[in-house]
XYZ file of C-alpha atoms in Angstrom:
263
model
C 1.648 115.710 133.025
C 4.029 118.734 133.232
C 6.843 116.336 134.359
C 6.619 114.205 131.873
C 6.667 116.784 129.309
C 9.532 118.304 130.916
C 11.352 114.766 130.778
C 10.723 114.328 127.143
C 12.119 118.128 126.444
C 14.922 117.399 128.246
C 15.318 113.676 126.585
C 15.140 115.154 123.060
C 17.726 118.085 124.150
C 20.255 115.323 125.231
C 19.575 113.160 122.452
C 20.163 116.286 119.782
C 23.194 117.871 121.768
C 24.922 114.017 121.693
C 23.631 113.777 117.191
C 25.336 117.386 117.435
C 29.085 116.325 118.947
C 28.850 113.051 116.747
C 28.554 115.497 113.373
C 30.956 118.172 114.804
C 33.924 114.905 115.390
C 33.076 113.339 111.881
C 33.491 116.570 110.148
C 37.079 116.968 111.257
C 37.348 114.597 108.472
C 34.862 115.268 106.256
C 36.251 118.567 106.405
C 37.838 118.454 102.985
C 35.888 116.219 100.796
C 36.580 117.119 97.096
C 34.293 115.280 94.357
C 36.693 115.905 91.357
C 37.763 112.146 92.086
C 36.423 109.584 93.866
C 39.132 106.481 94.104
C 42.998 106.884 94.725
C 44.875 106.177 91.610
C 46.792 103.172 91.614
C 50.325 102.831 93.476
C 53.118 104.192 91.284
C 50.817 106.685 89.109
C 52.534 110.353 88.117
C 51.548 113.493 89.441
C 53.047 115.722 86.355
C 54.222 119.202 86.584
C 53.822 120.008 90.532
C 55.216 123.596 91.602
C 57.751 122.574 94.377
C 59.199 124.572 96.509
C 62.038 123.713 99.027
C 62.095 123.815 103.485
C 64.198 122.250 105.549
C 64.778 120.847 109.000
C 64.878 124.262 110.993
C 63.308 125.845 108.849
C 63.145 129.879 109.718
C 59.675 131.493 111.590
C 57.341 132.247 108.708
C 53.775 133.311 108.454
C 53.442 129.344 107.864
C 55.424 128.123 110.252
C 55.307 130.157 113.521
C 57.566 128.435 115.159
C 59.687 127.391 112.684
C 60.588 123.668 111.389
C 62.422 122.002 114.718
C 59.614 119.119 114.850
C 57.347 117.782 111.825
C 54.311 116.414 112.161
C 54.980 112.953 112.712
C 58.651 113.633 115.077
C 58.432 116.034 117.868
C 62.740 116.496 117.781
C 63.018 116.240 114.400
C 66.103 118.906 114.556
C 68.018 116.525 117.206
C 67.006 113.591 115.628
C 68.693 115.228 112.713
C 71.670 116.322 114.558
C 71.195 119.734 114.077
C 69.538 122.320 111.064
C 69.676 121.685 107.531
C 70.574 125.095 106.580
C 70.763 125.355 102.602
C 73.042 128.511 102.799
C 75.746 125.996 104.911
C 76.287 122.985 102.857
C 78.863 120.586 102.154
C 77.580 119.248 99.252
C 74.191 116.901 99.113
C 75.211 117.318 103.294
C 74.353 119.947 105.957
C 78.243 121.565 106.788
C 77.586 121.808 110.053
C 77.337 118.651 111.961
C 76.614 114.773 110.203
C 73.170 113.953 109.406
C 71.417 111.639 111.629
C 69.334 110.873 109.127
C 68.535 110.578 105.341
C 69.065 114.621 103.816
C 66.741 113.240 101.237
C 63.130 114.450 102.549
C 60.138 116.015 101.051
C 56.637 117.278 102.759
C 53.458 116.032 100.693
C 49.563 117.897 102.237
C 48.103 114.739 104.348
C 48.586 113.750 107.393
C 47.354 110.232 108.131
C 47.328 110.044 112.063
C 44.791 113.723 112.011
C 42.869 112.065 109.202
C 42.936 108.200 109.926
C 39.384 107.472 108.417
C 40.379 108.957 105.273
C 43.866 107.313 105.451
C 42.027 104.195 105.274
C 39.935 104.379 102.458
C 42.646 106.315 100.186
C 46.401 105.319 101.161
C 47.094 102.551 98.857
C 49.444 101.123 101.441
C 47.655 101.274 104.606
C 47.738 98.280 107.251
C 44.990 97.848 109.757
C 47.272 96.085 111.904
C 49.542 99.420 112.742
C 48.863 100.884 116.314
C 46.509 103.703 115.836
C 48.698 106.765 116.261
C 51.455 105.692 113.984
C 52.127 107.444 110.899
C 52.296 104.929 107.864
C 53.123 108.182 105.767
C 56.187 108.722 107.413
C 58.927 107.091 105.827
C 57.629 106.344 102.705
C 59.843 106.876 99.077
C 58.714 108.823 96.941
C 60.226 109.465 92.874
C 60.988 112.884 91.936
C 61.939 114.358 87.941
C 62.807 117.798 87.231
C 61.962 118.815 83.544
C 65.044 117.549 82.075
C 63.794 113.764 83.222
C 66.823 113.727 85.900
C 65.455 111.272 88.962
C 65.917 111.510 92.731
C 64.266 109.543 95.508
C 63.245 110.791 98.953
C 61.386 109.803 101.827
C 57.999 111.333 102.634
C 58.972 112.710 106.473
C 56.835 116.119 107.253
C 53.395 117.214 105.994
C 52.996 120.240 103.527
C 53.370 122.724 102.216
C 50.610 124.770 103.570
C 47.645 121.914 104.108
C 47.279 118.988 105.945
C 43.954 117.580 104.198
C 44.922 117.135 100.429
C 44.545 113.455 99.870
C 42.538 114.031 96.700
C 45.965 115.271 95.355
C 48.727 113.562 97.288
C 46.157 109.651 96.123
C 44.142 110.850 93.684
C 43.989 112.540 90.648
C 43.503 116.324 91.666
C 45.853 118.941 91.251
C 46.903 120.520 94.641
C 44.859 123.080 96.343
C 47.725 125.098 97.622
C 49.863 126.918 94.848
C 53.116 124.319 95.740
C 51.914 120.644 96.099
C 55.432 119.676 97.161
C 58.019 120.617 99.815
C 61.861 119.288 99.037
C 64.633 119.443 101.238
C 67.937 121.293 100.098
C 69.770 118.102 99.404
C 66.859 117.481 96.457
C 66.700 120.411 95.554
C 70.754 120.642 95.157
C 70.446 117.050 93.626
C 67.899 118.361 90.880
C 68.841 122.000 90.179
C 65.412 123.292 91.308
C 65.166 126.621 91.832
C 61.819 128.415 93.227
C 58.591 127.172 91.991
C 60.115 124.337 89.575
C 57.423 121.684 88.283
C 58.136 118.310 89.142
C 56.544 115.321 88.236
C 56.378 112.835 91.277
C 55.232 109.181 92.106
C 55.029 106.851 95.326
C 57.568 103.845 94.974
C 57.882 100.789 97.416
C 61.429 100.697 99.008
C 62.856 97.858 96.965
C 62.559 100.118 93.465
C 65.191 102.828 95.318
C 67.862 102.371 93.164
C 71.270 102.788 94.428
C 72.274 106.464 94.779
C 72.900 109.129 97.024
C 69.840 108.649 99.180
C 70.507 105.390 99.800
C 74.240 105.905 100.604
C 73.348 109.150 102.967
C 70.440 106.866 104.486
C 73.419 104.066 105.808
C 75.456 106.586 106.380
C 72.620 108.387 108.469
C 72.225 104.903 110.567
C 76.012 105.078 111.486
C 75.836 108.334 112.380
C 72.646 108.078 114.831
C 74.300 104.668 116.294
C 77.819 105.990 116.783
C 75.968 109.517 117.995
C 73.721 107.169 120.856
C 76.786 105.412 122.151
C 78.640 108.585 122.729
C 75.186 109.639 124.798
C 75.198 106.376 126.823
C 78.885 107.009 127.278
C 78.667 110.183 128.211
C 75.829 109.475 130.854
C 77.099 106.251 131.962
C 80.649 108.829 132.697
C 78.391 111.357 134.557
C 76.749 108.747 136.757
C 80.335 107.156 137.744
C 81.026 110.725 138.344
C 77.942 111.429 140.722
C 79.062 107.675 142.718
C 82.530 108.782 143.377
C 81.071 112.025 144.744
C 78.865 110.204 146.739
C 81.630 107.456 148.262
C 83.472 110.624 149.028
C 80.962 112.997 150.974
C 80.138 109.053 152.447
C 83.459 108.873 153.663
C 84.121 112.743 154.875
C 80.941 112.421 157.210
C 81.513 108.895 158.189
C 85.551 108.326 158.758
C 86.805 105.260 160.047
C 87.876 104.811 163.875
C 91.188 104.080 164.516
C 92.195 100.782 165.888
């Protein structure tokens, strides 16, 4: 009798310790449930007068950033993907002034990230496709519209996750205001592009890639493509060099230890 009683203890334990984990992993994304809304607005719908505030691609250490910006969220070498940092105090133009931009200048940071929230991402992004491999970000990439006050445009592509949170879908899909004090991150070459200066509000909408008008985004974003293509040959170029370098090498310590005989 004691045995079994001992076995049913130790059954229940296991079964509650296993309910236990199973709560602990589904309230990583339950984690931030907010009932001000309770549907994602439809694709294309404002979010009016945003405090924005600006970061960039090597971004200094801050309380917020430890480490500083070299990677974001969804590109661990986001700085030499980049070609180097995007510095706003060295600037030629819209342009870092330091090396050519391997890709578009035009970036912001919006508070969700799909591939830590993916059960959320589901049921909110307006855009999400079942068939993506799980562990690729269907946030990255994306345009977004930007106005300053004076109704001025620009259009930027949704490439880091910020500022501050990483759980604000409510906001960034819905109709909540942000729970951090800036609900948008803008690189310098937005920034630049729509005189914004320190907490600016911005009103701000998601747009499908075929309403990007023609601008500077789009010009920097070819230009970007050129860049990263002309930048990879010179790589395979300069390892294909350093191979042929290592052969002769090779054929000559080859030769040195194993001379011909003489007829």
């Amino acid at each position: 009798m004691a045995l079994w009683v001992r076995c049913c203890l130790l059954g229940c334990y296991t079964t509650v310790l296993l309910f236990s984990q199973l709560i602990c992993l589904d309230a990583k994304e339950k984690v931030a449930v907010r009932t001000c809304c309770q549907v994602p607005l439809p694709l294309g719908s404002w979010h009016k007068d945003i405090p924005t505030t600006t970061f960039w691609i090597g971004t200094d250490i801050t309380k917020w950033s430890p480490k500083g910006i070299f990677r974001s969220s969804w590109d661990e070498h986001w700085i030499r993907n980049y070609g180097g940092e995007d510095s706003p105090e060295a600037r030629a133009g819209l342009l870092p002034g330091t090396h050519a931009a391997t890709l578009n200048p035009f970036y912001v940071a919006l508070p969700f990230n799909d591939i830590a929230y993916p059960v959320t991402a589901r049921k909110w992004m307006p855009w999400f496709d079942p068939s993506v491999p799980k562990g690729v970000s269907q946030c990255k990439g994306h345009w977004v519209e930007i106005k300053n006050k004076w109704g001025k445009e620009a259009y930027a592509q949704w490439m880091d996750v910020g500022p501050y949170v990483a759980d604000d879908y409510c906001y960034v899909f819905g109709a909540c205001r942000p729970k951090s004090k800036s609900g948008l991150d803008v690189s310098p070459a937005v920034k630049e592009y729509l005189n914004l200066n320190g907490y600016d509000k911005v009103s701000w909408r998601f747009v499908d890639e075929k309403e990007v008008p023609q601008g500077p985004w789009l010009k920097y974003f070819e230009e970007a493509i050129l860049y990263s293509v002309i930048k990879k040959r010179e790589m395979e170029r300069r390892a294909n060099g350093s191979e042929q370098k290592k052969e002769k090498v090779k054929s000559r310590a080859t030769t040195k230890n194993n001379p011909k005989r003489e007829k």
